CSV table of N, CA and C in Angstrom, one decimal:
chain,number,residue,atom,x,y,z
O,923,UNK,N,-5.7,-6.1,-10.6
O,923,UNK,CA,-4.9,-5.3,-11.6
O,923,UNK,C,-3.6,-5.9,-11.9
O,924,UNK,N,-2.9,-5.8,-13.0
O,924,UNK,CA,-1.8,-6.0,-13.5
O,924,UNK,C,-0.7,-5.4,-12.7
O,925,UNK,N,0.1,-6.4,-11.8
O,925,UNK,CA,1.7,-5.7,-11.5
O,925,UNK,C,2.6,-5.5,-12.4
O,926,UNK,N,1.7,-5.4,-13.6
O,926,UNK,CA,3.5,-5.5,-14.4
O,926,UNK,C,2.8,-3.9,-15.4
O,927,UNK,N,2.5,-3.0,-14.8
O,927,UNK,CA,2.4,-2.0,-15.8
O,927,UNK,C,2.8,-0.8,-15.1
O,928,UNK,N,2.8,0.9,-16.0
O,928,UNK,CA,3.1,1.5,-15.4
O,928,UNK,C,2.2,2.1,-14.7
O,929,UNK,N,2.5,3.5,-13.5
O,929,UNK,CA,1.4,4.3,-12.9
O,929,UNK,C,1.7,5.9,-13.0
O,930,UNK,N,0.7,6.4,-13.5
O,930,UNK,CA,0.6,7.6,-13.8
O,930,UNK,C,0.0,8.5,-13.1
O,931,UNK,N,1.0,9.7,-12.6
O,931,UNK,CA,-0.4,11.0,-11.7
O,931,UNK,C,-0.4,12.2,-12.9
O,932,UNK,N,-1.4,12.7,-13.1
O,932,UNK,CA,-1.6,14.0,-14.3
O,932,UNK,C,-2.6,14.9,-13.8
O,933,UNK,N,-1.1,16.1,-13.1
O,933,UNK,CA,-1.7,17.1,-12.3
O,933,UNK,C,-2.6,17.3,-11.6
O,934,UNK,N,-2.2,16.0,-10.5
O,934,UNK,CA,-3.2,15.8,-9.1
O,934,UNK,C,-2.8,16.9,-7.9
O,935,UNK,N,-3.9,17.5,-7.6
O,935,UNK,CA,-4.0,18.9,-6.5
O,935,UNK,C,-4.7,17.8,-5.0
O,936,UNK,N,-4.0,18.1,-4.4
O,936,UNK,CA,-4.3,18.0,-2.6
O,936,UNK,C,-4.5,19.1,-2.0
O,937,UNK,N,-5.6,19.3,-1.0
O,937,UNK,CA,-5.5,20.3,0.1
O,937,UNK,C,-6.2,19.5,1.3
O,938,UNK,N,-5.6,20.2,2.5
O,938,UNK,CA,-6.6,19.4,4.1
O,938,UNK,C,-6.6,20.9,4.6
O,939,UNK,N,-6.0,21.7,5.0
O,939,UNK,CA,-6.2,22.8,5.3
O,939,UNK,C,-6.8,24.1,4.8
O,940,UNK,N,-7.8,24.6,5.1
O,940,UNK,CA,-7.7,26.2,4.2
O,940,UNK,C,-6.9,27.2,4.9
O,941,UNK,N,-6.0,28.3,3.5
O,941,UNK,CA,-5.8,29.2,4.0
O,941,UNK,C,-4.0,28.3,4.0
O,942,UNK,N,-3.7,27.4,4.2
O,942,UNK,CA,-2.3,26.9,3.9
O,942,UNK,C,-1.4,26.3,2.8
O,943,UNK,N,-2.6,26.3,1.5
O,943,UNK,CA,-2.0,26.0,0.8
O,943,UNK,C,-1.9,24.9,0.1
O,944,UNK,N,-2.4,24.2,-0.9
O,944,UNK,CA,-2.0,22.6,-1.4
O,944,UNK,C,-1.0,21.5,-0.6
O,945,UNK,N,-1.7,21.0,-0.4
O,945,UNK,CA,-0.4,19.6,-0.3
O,945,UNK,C,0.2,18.9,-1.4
O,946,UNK,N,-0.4,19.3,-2.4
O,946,UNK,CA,-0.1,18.7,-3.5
O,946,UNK,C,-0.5,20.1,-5.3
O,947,UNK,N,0.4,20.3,-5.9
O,947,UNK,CA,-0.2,21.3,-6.2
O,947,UNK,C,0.3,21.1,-7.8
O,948,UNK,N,-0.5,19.8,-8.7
O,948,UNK,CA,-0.2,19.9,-9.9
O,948,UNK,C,0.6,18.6,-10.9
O,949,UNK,N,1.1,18.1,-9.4
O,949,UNK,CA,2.2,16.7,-9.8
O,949,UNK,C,1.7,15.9,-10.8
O,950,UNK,N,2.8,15.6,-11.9
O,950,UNK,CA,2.8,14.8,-13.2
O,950,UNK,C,3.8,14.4,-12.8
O,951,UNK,N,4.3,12.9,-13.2
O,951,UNK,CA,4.7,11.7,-13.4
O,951,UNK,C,4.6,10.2,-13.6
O,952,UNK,N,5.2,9.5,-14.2
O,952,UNK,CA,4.9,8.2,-14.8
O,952,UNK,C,6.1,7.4,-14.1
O,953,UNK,N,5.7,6.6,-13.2
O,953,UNK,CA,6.5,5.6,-12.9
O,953,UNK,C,6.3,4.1,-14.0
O,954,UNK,N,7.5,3.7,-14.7
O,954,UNK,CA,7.6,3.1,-15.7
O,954,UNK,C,7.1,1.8,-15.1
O,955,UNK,N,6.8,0.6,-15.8
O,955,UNK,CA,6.7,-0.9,-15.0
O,955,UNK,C,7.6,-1.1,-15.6
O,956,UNK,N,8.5,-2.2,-14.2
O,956,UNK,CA,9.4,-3.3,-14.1
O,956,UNK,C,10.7,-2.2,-13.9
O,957,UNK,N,10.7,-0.5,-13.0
O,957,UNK,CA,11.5,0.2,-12.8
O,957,UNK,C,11.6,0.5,-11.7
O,958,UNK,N,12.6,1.3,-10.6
O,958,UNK,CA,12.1,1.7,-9.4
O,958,UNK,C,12.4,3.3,-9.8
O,959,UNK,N,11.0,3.7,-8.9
O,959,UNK,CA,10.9,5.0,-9.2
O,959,UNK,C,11.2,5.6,-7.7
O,960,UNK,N,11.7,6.6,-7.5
O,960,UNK,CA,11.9,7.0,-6.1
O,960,UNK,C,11.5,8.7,-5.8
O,961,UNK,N,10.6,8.8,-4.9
O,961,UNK,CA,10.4,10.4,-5.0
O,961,UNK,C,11.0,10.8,-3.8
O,962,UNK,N,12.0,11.8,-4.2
O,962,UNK,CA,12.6,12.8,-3.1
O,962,UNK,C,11.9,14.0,-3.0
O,963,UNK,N,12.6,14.6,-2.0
O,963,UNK,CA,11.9,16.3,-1.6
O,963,UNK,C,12.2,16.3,0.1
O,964,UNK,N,12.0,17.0,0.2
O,964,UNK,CA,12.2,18.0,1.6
O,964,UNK,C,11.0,17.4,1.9
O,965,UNK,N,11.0,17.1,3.7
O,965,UNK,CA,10.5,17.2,4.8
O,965,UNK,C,8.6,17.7,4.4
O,966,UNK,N,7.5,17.3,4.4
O,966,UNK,CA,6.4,18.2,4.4
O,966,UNK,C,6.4,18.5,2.7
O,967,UNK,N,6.8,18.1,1.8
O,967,UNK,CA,6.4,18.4,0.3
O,967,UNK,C,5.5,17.9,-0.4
O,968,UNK,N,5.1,16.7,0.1
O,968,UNK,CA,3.9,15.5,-0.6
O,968,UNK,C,4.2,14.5,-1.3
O,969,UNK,N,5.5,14.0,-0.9
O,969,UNK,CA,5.8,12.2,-1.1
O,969,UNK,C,4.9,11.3,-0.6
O,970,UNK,N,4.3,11.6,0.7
O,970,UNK,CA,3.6,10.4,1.4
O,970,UNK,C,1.8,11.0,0.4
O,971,UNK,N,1.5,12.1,0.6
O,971,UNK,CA,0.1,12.4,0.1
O,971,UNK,C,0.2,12.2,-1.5
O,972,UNK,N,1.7,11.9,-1.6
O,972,UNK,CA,1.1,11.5,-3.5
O,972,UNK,C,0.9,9.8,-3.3
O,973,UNK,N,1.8,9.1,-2.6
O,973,UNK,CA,2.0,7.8,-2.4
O,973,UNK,C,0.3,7.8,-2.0
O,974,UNK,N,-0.2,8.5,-1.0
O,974,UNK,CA,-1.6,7.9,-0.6
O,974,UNK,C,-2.7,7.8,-1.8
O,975,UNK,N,-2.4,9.0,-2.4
O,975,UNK,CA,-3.3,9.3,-3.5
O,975,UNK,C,-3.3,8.1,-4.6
O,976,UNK,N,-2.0,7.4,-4.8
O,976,UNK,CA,-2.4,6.5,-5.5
O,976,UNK,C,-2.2,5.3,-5.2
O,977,UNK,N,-2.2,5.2,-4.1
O,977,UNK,CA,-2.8,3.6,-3.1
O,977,UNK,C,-4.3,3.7,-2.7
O,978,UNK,N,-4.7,5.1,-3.4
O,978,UNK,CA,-6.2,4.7,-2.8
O,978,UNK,C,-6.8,5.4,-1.3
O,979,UNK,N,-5.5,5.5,-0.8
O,979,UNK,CA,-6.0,6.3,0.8
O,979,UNK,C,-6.4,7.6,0.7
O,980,UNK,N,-5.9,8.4,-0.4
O,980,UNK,CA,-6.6,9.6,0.0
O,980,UNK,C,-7.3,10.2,-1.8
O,981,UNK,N,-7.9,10.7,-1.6
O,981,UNK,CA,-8.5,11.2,-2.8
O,981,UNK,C,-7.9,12.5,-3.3
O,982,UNK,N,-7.4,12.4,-4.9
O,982,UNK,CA,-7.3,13.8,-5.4
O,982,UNK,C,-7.9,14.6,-5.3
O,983,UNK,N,-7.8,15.9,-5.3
O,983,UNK,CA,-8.9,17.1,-5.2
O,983,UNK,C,-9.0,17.3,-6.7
O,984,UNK,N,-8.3,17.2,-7.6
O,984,UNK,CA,-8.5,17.0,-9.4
O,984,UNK,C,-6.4,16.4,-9.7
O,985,UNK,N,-7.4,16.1,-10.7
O,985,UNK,CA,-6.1,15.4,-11.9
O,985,UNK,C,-6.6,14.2,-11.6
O,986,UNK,N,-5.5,13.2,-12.3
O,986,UNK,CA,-6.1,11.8,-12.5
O,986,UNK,C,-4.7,11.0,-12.2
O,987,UNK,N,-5.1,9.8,-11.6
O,987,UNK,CA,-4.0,8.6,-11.2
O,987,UNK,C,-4.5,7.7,-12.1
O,988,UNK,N,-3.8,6.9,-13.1
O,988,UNK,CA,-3.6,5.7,-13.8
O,988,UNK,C,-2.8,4.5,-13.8
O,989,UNK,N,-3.4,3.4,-13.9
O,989,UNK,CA,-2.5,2.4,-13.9
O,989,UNK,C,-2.8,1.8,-15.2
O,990,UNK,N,-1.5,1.6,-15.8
O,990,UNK,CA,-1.7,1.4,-17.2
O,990,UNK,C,-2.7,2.0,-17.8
O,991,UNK,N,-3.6,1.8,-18.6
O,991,UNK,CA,-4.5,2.3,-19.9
O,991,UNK,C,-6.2,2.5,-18.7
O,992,UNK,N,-5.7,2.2,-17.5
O,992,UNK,CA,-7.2,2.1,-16.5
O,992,UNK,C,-7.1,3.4,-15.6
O,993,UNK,N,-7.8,4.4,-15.3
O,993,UNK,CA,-8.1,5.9,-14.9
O,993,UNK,C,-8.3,4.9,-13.6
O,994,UNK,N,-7.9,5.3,-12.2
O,994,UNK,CA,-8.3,4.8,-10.8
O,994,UNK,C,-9.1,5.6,-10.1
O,995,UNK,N,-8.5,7.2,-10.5
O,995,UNK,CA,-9.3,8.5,-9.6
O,995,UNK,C,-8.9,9.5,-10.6
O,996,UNK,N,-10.4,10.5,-10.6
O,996,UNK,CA,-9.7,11.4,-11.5
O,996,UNK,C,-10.7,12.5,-10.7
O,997,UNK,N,-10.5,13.8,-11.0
O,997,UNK,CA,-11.0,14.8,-10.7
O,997,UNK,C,-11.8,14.8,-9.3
O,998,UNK,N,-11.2,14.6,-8.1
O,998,UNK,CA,-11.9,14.5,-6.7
O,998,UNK,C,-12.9,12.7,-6.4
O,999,UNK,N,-12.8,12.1,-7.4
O,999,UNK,CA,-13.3,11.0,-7.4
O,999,UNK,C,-12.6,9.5,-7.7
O,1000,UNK,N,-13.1,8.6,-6.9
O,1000,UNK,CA,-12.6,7.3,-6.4
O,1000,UNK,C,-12.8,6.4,-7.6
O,1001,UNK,N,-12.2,5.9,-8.7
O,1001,UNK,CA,-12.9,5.1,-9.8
O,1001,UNK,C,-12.7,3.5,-9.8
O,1002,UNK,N,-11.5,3.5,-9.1
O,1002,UNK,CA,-11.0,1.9,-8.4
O,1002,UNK,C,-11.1,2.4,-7.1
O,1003,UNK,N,-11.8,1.6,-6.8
O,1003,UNK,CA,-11.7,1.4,-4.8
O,1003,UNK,C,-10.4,0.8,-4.4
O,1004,UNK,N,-9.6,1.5,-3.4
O,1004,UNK,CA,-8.7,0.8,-2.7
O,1004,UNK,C,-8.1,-0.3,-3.2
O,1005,UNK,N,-9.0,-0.9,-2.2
O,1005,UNK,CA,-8.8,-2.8,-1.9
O,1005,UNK,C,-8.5,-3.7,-3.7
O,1006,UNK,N,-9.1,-3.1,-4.7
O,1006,UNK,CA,-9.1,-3.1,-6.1
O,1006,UNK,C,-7.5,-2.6,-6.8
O,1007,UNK,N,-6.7,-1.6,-5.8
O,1007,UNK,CA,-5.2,-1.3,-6.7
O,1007,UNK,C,-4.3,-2.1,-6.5
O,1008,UNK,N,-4.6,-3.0,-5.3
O,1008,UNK,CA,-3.4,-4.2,-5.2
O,1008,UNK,C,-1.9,-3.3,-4.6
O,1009,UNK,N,-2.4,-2.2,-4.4
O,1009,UNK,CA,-0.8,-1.6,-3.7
O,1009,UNK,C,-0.3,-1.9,-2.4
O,1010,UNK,N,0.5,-2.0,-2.2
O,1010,UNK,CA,0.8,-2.2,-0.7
O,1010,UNK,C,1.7,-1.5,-0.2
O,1011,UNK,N,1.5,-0.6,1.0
O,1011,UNK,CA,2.7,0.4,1.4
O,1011,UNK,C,3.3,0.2,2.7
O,1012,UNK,N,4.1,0.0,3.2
O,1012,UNK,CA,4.7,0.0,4.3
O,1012,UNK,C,5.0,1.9,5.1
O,1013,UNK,N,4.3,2.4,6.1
O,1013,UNK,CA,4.5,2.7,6.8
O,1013,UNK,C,5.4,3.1,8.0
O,1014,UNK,N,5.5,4.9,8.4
O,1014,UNK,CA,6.8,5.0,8.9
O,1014,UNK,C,6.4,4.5,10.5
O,1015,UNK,N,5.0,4.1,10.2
O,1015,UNK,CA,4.8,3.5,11.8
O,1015,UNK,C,4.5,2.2,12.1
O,1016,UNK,N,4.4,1.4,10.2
O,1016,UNK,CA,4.4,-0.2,10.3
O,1016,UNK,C,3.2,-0.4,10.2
O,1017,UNK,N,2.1,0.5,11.0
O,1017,UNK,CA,0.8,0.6,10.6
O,1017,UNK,C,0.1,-1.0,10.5
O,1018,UNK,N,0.8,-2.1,11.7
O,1018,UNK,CA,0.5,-3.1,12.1
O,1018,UNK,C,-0.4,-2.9,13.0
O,1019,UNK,N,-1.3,-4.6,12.8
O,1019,UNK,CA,-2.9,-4.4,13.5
O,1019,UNK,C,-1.9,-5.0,14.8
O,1020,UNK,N,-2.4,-3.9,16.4
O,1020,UNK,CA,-1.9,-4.7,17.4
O,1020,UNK,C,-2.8,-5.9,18.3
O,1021,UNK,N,-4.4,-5.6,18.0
O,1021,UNK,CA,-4.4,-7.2,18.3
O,1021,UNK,C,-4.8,-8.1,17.4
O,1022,UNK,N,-4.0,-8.0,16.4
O,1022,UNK,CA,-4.0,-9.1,15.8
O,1022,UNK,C,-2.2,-10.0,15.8
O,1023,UNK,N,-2.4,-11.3,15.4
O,1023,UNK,CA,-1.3,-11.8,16.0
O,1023,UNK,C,-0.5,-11.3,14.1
O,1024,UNK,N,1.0,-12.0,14.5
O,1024,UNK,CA,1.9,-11.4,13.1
O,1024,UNK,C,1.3,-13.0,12.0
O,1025,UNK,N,0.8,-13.7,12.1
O,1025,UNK,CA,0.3,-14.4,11.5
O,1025,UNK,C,-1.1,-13.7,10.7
O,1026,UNK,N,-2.1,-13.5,11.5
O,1026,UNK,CA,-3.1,-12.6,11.3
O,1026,UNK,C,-3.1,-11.4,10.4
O,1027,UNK,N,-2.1,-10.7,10.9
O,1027,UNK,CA,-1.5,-9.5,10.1
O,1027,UNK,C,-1.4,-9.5,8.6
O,1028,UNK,N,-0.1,-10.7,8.7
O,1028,UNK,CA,0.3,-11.1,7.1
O,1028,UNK,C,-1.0,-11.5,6.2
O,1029,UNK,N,-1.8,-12.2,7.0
O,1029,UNK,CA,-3.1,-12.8,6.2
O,1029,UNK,C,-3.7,-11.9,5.5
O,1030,UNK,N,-4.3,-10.4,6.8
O,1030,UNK,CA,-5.0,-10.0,6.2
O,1030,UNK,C,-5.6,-9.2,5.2
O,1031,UNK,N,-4.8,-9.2,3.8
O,1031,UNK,CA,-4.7,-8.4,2.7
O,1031,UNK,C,-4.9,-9.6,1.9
O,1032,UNK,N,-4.6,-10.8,2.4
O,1032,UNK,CA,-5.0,-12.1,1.7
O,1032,UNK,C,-6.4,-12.4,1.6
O,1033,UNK,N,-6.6,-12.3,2.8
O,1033,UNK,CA,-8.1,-12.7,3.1
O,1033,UNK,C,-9.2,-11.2,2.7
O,1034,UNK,N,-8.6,-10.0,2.8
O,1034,UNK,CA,-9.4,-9.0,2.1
O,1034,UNK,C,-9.7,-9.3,0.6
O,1035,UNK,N,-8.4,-9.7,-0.2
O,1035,UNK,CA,-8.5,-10.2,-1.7
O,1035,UNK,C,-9.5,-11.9,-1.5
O,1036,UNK,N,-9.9,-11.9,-0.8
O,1036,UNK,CA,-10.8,-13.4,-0.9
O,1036,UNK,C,-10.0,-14.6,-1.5
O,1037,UNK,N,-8.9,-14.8,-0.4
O,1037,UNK,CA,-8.2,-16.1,-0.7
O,1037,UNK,C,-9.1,-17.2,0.4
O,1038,UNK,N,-8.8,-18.2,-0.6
O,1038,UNK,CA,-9.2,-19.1,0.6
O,1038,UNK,C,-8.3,-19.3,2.2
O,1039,UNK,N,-9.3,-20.1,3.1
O,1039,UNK,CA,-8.3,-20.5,4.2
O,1039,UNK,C,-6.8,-21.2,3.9
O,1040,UNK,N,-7.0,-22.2,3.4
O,1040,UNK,CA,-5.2,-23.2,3.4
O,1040,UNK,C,-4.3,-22.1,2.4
O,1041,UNK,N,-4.9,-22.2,1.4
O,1041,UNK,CA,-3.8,-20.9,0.9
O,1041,UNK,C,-3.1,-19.9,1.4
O,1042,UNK,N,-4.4,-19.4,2.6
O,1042,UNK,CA,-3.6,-18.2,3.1
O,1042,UNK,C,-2.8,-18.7,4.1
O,1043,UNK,N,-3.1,-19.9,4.6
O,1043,UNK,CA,-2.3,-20.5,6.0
O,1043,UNK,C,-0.9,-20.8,5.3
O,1044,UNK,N,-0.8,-21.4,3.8
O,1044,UNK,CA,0.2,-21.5,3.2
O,1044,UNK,C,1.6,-20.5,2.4
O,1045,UNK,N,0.6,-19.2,2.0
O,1045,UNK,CA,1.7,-18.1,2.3
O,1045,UNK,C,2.0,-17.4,3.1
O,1046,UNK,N,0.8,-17.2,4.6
O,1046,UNK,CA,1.3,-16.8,5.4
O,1046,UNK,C,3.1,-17.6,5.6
O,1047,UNK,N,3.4,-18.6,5.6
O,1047,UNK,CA,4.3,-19.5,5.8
O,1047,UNK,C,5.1,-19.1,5.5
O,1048,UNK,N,5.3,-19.5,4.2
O,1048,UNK,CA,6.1,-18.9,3.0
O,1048,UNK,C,6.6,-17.3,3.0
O,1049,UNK,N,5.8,-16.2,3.5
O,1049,UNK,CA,6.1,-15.0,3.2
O,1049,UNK,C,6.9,-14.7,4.6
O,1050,UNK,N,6.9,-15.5,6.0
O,1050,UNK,CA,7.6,-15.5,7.2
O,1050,UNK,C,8.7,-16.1,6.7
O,1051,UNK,N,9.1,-17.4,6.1
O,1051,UNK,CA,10.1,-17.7,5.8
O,1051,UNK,C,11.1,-16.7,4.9
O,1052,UNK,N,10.7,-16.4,4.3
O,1052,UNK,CA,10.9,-15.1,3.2
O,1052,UNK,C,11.7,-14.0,4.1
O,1053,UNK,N,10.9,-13.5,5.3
O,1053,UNK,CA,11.4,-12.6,6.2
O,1053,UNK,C,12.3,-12.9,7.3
O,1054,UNK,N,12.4,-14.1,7.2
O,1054,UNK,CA,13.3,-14.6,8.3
O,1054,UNK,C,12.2,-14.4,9.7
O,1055,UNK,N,11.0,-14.4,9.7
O,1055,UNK,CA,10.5,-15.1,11.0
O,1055,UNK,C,9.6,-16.1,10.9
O,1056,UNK,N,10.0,-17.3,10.6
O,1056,UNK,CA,9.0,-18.5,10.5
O,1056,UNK,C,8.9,-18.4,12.4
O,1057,UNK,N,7.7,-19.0,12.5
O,1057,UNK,CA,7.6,-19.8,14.0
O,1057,UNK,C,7.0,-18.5,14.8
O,1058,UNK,N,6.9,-17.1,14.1
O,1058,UNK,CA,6.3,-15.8,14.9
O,1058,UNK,C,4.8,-15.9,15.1
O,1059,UNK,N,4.4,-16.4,13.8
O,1059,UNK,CA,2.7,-16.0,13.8
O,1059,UNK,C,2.0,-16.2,15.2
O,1060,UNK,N,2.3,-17.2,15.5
O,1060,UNK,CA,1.3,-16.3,17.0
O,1060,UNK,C,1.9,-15.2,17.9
O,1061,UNK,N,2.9,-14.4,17.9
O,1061,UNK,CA,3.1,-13.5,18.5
O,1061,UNK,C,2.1,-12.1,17.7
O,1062,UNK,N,2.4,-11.3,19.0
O,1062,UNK,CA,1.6,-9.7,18.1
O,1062,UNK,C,2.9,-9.0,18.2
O,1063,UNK,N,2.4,-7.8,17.8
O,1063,UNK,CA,3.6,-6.8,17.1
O,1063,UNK,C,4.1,-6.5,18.3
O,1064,UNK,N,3.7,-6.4,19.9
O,1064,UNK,CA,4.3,-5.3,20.8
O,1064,UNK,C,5.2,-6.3,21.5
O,1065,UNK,N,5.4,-7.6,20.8
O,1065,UNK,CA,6.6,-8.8,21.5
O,1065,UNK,C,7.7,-8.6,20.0
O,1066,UNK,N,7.9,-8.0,19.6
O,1066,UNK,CA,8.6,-7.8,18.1
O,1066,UNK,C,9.5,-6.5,18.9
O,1067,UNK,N,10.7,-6.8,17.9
O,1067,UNK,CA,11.9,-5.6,17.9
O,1067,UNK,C,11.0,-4.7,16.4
O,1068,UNK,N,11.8,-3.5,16.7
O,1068,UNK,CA,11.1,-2.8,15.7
O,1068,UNK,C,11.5,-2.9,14.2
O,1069,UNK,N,13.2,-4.0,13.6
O,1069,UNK,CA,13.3,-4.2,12.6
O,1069,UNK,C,12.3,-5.7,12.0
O,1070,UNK,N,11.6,-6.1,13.3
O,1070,UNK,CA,10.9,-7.7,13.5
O,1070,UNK,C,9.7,-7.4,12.6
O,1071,UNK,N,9.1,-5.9,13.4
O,1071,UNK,CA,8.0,-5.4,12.9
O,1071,UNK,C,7.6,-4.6,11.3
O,1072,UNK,N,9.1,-4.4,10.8
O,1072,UNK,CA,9.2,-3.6,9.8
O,1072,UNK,C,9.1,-5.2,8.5
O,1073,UNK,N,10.1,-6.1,9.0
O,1073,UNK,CA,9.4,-7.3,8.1
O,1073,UNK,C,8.3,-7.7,8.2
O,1074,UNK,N,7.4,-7.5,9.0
O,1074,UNK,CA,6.0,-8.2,9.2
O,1074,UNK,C,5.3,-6.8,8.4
O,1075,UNK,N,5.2,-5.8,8.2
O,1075,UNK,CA,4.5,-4.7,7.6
O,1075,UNK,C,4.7,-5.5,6.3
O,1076,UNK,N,6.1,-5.3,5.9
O,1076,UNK,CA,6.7,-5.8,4.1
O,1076,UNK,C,5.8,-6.7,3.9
């Protein structure tokens, strides 16, 4: 999919509980491309379950998520798979593989998208230098400080 367009939710409803109430109950918005869009709210509102909804992790219960002029999920249904939105979210737990090394890690969104091997050996490189930890990849995440691990999620 195109990184350079915008993303749309049109009045997507969430629930996981009965009897508590929506986690999400109706949200419209358009995050523009080439903008930063930021959602606030209180504690428990559904920032993270809208972020999931349109990365693909969780499914609307109705409404529709779009990216540019392409429908992803609409009405309780998955229309792009996941691995197909190209999103990537960093986590308030980093949501790093622990036995995998920080080399491995960085890879493997590379190697899910079907890069070849030297390519990925080659941005893995590049995307450490980037973060200021060349020379980590063979370490795993539980020899990392927790700001070490928050660049290796990015």
């Amino acid at each position: 999919m195109d990184n350079d367009m915008e993303v749309s939710v049109a009045r997507i409803t969430k629930g996981f509980v009965r009897g508590s109430g929506p986690a999400l109950d109706g949200i419209t918005f358009t995050a523009e491309a080439n903008r930063i869009t930021s959602l606030v709210g209180a504690s428990g509102c559904g920032k993270t379950t809208t972020l999931r909804c349109i990365a693909g992790l969780e499914v609307p219960d109705s409404g529709e998520v779009w990216f540019g002029k392409q429908v992803v999920a609409r009405g309780g249904r998955i229309i792009v798979p996941t691995v197909e939105r190209h999103i990537g979210m960093v986590f308030q737990s980093y949501a790093l593989w622990p036995h995998l090394t920080v080399g491995q890690n960085v890879a493997f969104g590379l190697k899910a998208r079907k890069w070849k091997k030297a390519p990925v050996g080659e941005r893995v490189r590049q995307v450490l230098e980037l973060v200021e930890l060349p020379g980590f990849e063979d370490r795993y995440p539980a020899q990392l400080s927790g700001g070490q691990q928050q660049r290796v999620a990015l």
